PDB file of C-alpha atoms in Angstrom:
ATOM      1  CA  MET A   2       0.000   0.000   0.000  1.00  0.00           C
ATOM      2  CA  ARG A   3       2.973   2.318   0.620  1.00  0.00           C
ATOM      3  CA  GLU A   4       3.852   2.191  -3.063  1.00  0.00           C
ATOM      4  CA  ARG A   5       0.334   3.248  -4.025  1.00  0.00           C
ATOM      5  CA  ILE A   6       0.440   6.181  -1.595  1.00  0.00           C
ATOM      6  CA  VAL A   7       3.773   7.207  -3.108  1.00  0.00           C
ATOM      7  CA  LYS A   8       2.170   7.075  -6.581  1.00  0.00           C
ATOM      8  CA  ILE A   9      -0.584   9.441  -5.417  1.00  0.00           C
ATOM      9  CA  MET A  10       2.025  11.793  -3.965  1.00  0.00           C
ATOM     10  CA  GLU A  11       4.018  11.716  -7.214  1.00  0.00           C
ATOM     11  CA  ARG A  12       0.907  12.335  -9.306  1.00  0.00           C
ATOM     12  CA  GLU A  13       0.011  15.325  -7.125  1.00  0.00           C
ATOM     13  CA  GLY A  14       3.615  16.553  -6.912  1.00  0.00           C
ATOM     14  CA  LEU A  15       3.530  16.572  -3.105  1.00  0.00           C
ATOM     15  CA  THR A  16       6.256  15.985  -0.590  1.00  0.00           C
ATOM     16  CA  PRO A  17       5.395  13.706   2.349  1.00  0.00           C
ATOM     17  CA  SER A  18       4.876  16.726   4.611  1.00  0.00           C
ATOM     18  CA  LYS A  19       2.604  18.480   2.078  1.00  0.00           C
ATOM     19  CA  PHE A  20       0.707  15.226   1.537  1.00  0.00           C
ATOM     20  CA  ALA A  21       0.177  14.861   5.287  1.00  0.00           C
ATOM     21  CA  GLU A  22      -1.054  18.454   5.428  1.00  0.00           C
ATOM     22  CA  ALA A  23      -3.383  17.867   2.466  1.00  0.00           C
ATOM     23  CA  ILE A  24      -5.120  14.917   4.100  1.00  0.00           C
ATOM     24  CA  GLY A  25      -5.046  16.368   7.608  1.00  0.00           C
ATOM     25  CA  ILE A  26      -2.639  14.099   9.477  1.00  0.00           C
ATOM     26  CA  GLN A  27       0.645  14.718  11.248  1.00  0.00           C
ATOM     27  CA  ARG A  28       3.852  14.636   9.240  1.00  0.00           C
ATOM     28  CA  SER A  29       5.304  11.991  11.532  1.00  0.00           C
ATOM     29  CA  ALA A  30       2.386   9.651  10.752  1.00  0.00           C
ATOM     30  CA  ILE A  31       3.031   9.724   6.997  1.00  0.00           C
ATOM     31  CA  SER A  32       6.766   9.390   7.626  1.00  0.00           C
ATOM     32  CA  HIS A  33       6.205   6.232   9.696  1.00  0.00           C
ATOM     33  CA  ILE A  34       3.918   4.805   7.018  1.00  0.00           C
ATOM     34  CA  LEU A  35       6.383   5.496   4.189  1.00  0.00           C
ATOM     35  CA  ASN A  36       9.307   4.077   6.178  1.00  0.00           C
ATOM     36  CA  GLY A  37       7.363   0.884   6.963  1.00  0.00           C
ATOM     37  CA  ARG A  38       7.316   1.492  10.690  1.00  0.00           C
ATOM     38  CA  ASN A  39       3.498   1.720  10.867  1.00  0.00           C
ATOM     39  CA  ASN A  40       0.697   0.278   8.775  1.00  0.00           C
ATOM     40  CA  VAL A  41      -1.861   2.570   7.201  1.00  0.00           C
ATOM     41  CA  SER A  42      -4.841   3.072   9.510  1.00  0.00           C
ATOM     42  CA  LEU A  43      -8.467   3.165   8.410  1.00  0.00           C
ATOM     43  CA  ASP A  44      -8.572   6.847   9.345  1.00  0.00           C
ATOM     44  CA  VAL A  45      -5.653   7.659   7.021  1.00  0.00           C
ATOM     45  CA  LEU A  46      -7.210   5.620   4.191  1.00  0.00           C
ATOM     46  CA  THR A  47     -10.500   7.452   4.619  1.00  0.00           C
ATOM     47  CA  LYS A  48      -8.780  10.820   4.569  1.00  0.00           C
ATOM     48  CA  ILE A  49      -6.862   9.940   1.410  1.00  0.00           C
ATOM     49  CA  LEU A  50     -10.032   8.833  -0.376  1.00  0.00           C
ATOM     50  CA  GLU A  51     -11.962  11.916   0.778  1.00  0.00           C
ATOM     51  CA  ARG A  52      -9.246  14.327  -0.320  1.00  0.00           C
ATOM     52  CA  PHE A  53      -8.288  12.653  -3.589  1.00  0.00           C
ATOM     53  CA  THR A  54     -11.693  11.699  -4.946  1.00  0.00           C
ATOM     54  CA  TYR A  55     -10.306  10.368  -8.215  1.00  0.00           C
ATOM     55  CA  VAL A  56      -8.502   7.493  -6.449  1.00  0.00           C
ATOM     56  CA  GLU A  57     -10.235   4.133  -6.810  1.00  0.00           C
ATOM     57  CA  SER A  58     -10.652   2.604  -3.353  1.00  0.00           C
ATOM     58  CA  ASP A  59     -10.031  -1.003  -4.557  1.00  0.00           C
ATOM     59  CA  TRP A  60      -6.778   0.128  -6.134  1.00  0.00           C
ATOM     60  CA  LEU A  61      -5.652   1.898  -2.962  1.00  0.00           C
ATOM     61  CA  LEU A  62      -6.655  -0.935  -0.617  1.00  0.00           C
ATOM     62  CA  PHE A  63      -5.868  -4.035  -2.660  1.00  0.00           C
ATOM     63  CA  GLY A  64      -3.920  -2.892  -5.721  1.00  0.00           C
ATOM     64  CA  LYS A  65      -6.717  -4.117  -8.006  1.00  0.00           C
ATOM     65  CA  GLY A  66      -7.842  -2.215 -11.083  1.00  0.00           C
ATOM     66  CA  GLU A  67      -6.817   1.256 -12.130  1.00  0.00           C
ATOM     67  CA  MET A  68      -5.749   4.126  -9.909  1.00  0.00           C
ATOM     68  CA  ILE A  69      -8.177   6.649 -11.381  1.00  0.00           C
ATOM     69  CA  ARG A  70     -11.917   6.173 -11.140  1.00  0.00           C
ATOM     70  CA  GLU A  71     -14.110   6.597 -14.169  1.00  0.00           C
ATOM     71  CA  HIS A  72     -16.572   9.515 -14.223  1.00  0.00           C
ATOM     72  CA  VAL A  73     -15.005  11.365 -11.313  1.00  0.00           C
ATOM     73  CA  LEU A  74     -13.264  14.715 -11.133  1.00  0.00           C
ATOM     74  CA  THR A  75      -9.509  14.321 -11.322  1.00  0.00           C
ATOM     75  CA  GLN A  76      -9.058  17.309  -9.046  1.00  0.00           C
ATOM     76  CA  PRO A  77     -11.404  17.697  -6.079  1.00  0.00           C
ATOM     77  CA  ASP A  78     -13.444  20.867  -6.132  1.00  0.00           C
ATOM     78  CA  LEU A  79     -13.232  22.076  -2.566  1.00  0.00           C
ATOM     79  CA  PHE A  80     -16.050  24.594  -2.993  1.00  0.00           C
ATOM     80  CA  ILE A  81     -18.733  22.471  -4.618  1.00  0.00           C
ATOM     81  CA  ASN A  82     -19.806  19.021  -3.453  1.00  0.00           C
ATOM     82  CA  THR A  83     -21.603  17.862  -6.617  1.00  0.00           C
ATOM     83  CA  PRO A  84     -20.852  14.941  -8.955  1.00  0.00           C
ATOM     84  CA  ILE A  85     -19.161  15.666 -12.279  1.00  0.00           C
ATOM     85  CA  ASN A  86     -22.172  14.614 -14.328  1.00  0.00           C
ATOM     86  CA  SER A  87     -24.469  16.958 -12.449  1.00  0.00           C
ATOM     87  CA  SER A  88     -26.615  19.196 -14.607  1.00  0.00           C
ATOM     88  CA  LYS A  89     -25.635  22.205 -12.504  1.00  0.00           C
ATOM     89  CA  VAL A  90     -23.032  24.309 -14.278  1.00  0.00           C
ATOM     90  CA  THR A  91     -21.138  26.832 -12.191  1.00  0.00           C
ATOM     91  CA  ASP A  92     -19.740  30.112 -13.370  1.00  0.00           C
ATOM     92  CA  ASP A  93     -16.219  30.562 -11.983  1.00  0.00           C
ATOM     93  CA  SER A  94     -16.482  34.324 -12.305  1.00  0.00           C
ATOM     94  CA  GLU A  95     -19.234  34.286  -9.687  1.00  0.00           C
ATOM     95  CA  TYR A  96     -16.701  33.117  -7.105  1.00  0.00           C
ATOM     96  CA  ARG A  97     -14.290  35.852  -8.074  1.00  0.00           C
ATOM     97  CA  LYS A  98     -16.658  38.719  -7.440  1.00  0.00           C
ATOM     98  CA  GLU A  99     -15.656  41.098  -4.722  1.00  0.00           C
ATOM     99  CA  ILE A 100     -18.100  41.102  -1.867  1.00  0.00           C
ATOM    100  CA  ILE A 101     -18.047  44.186   0.285  1.00  0.00           C
ATOM    101  CA  VAL A 102     -18.828  43.432   3.878  1.00  0.00           C
ATOM    102  CA  GLU A 103     -19.821  46.456   5.866  1.00  0.00           C
ATOM    103  CA  LYS A 104     -18.439  46.852   9.314  1.00  0.00           C
ATOM    104  CA  PRO A 105     -21.157  46.257  11.894  1.00  0.00           C
ATOM    105  CA  VAL A 106     -22.172  49.251  13.945  1.00  0.00           C
ATOM    106  CA  TYR A 107     -22.443  48.625  17.641  1.00  0.00           C
ATOM    107  CA  ALA A 108     -24.426  51.032  19.749  1.00  0.00           C
ATOM    108  CA  CYS A 109     -22.745  51.680  23.047  1.00  0.00           C
ATOM    109  CA  LYS A 110     -25.104  51.489  25.945  1.00  0.00           C
ATOM    110  CA  GLN A 111     -24.789  54.017  28.715  1.00  0.00           C
ATOM    111  CA  PRO A 112     -23.514  52.429  31.889  1.00  0.00           C
ATOM    112  CA  VAL A 113     -25.913  52.261  34.772  1.00  0.00           C
ATOM    113  CA  ILE A 114     -24.492  54.216  37.677  1.00  0.00           C
ATOM    114  CA  GLU A 115     -25.855  53.332  41.054  1.00  0.00           C
ATOM    115  CA  PRO A 116     -24.357  54.413  44.341  1.00  0.00           C
ATOM    116  CA  ILE A 117     -23.112  51.664  46.598  1.00  0.00           C
ATOM    117  CA  VAL A 118     -24.914  51.810  49.899  1.00  0.00           C
ATOM    118  CA  TYR A 119     -23.316  49.989  52.766  1.00  0.00           C
ATOM    119  CA  PRO A 120     -25.694  49.017  55.495  1.00  0.00           C
ATOM    120  CA  GLU A 121     -24.851  50.707  58.728  1.00  0.00           C
ATOM    121  CA  LYS A 122     -24.419  48.546  61.714  1.00  0.00           C
ATOM    122  CA  PRO A 123     -25.966  50.192  64.708  1.00  0.00           C
ATOM    123  CA  GLY A 124     -23.694  50.705  67.655  1.00  0.00           C
ATOM    124  CA  LYS A 125     -20.452  50.165  65.742  1.00  0.00           C
ATOM    125  CA  ASN A 126     -18.199  53.073  64.908  1.00  0.00           C
ATOM    126  CA  VAL A 127     -14.537  53.234  63.961  1.00  0.00           C
ATOM    127  CA  SER A 128     -12.623  54.375  66.996  1.00  0.00           C
ATOM    128  CA  LYS A 129      -9.012  53.877  65.901  1.00  0.00           C
ATOM    129  CA  ILE A 130      -6.991  52.755  62.862  1.00  0.00           C
ATOM    130  CA  MET A 131      -3.442  51.524  63.341  1.00  0.00           C
ATOM    131  CA  ILE A 132      -0.923  50.986  60.524  1.00  0.00           C
ATOM    132  CA  PHE A 133       2.172  48.894  61.204  1.00  0.00           C
ATOM    133  CA  TYR A 134       5.280  49.407  59.070  1.00  0.00           C
ATOM    134  CA  SER A 135       8.083  46.978  58.223  1.00  0.00           C
ATOM    135  CA  ASP A 136      10.585  48.942  60.327  1.00  0.00           C
ATOM    136  CA  ASN A 137       8.530  48.091  63.436  1.00  0.00           C
ATOM    137  CA  THR A 138       6.970  51.549  63.727  1.00  0.00           C
ATOM    138  CA  TYR A 139       3.280  52.356  63.562  1.00  0.00           C
ATOM    139  CA  ASP A 140       0.824  55.227  63.159  1.00  0.00           C
ATOM    140  CA  THR A 141      -2.494  55.597  64.868  1.00  0.00           C
ATOM    141  CA  PHE A 142      -5.407  57.447  63.331  1.00  0.00           C
ATOM    142  CA  VAL A 143      -8.427  58.505  65.320  1.00  0.00           C
ATOM    143  CA  PRO A 144     -11.589  60.012  63.749  1.00  0.00           C
ATOM    144  CA  GLU A 145     -11.996  63.776  64.279  1.00  0.00           C
ATOM    145  CA  LYS A 146     -15.137  63.515  66.324  1.00  0.00           C
ATOM    146  CA  ASP A 147     -13.509  61.052  68.768  1.00  0.00           C
ATOM    147  CA  LYS A 148     -10.327  63.118  69.302  1.00  0.00           C
ATOM    148  CA  LYS A 149     -10.001  64.501  72.772  1.00  0.00           C
ATOM    149  CA  GLU A 150      -8.675  67.947  72.975  1.00  0.00           C
TER     150      GLU A 150
END
């Protein structure tokens, strides 16, 4: 199966790292497959067949038949998921039109400003605040109304 994967890579003109990127697997995985360290998993086979739609699955799996399917696009069209013999004909120039997307306008809402009201605890008043410094000194602050003159 390695030889058949190499044939697909040669036909597409891809290096192993570009091939891994094209089918959505890690570069190390394709390296291990090509070096014979690992066998090809079902996930890798599925990704190859999904990406390169012209590859005949019997050829890839068993080496039977021809590499290229009959009645299938030789290059996958990543934008349209329709069979080649579909009656729908697309105009390539339609995809090349410039579409101007306007920048959305966001209306800024005014912030709601509410005062913070702390509930007063009856019978409790600040009588003294002490601040201790790292040099082992301190300051004491007493509210004006409690200062004794």
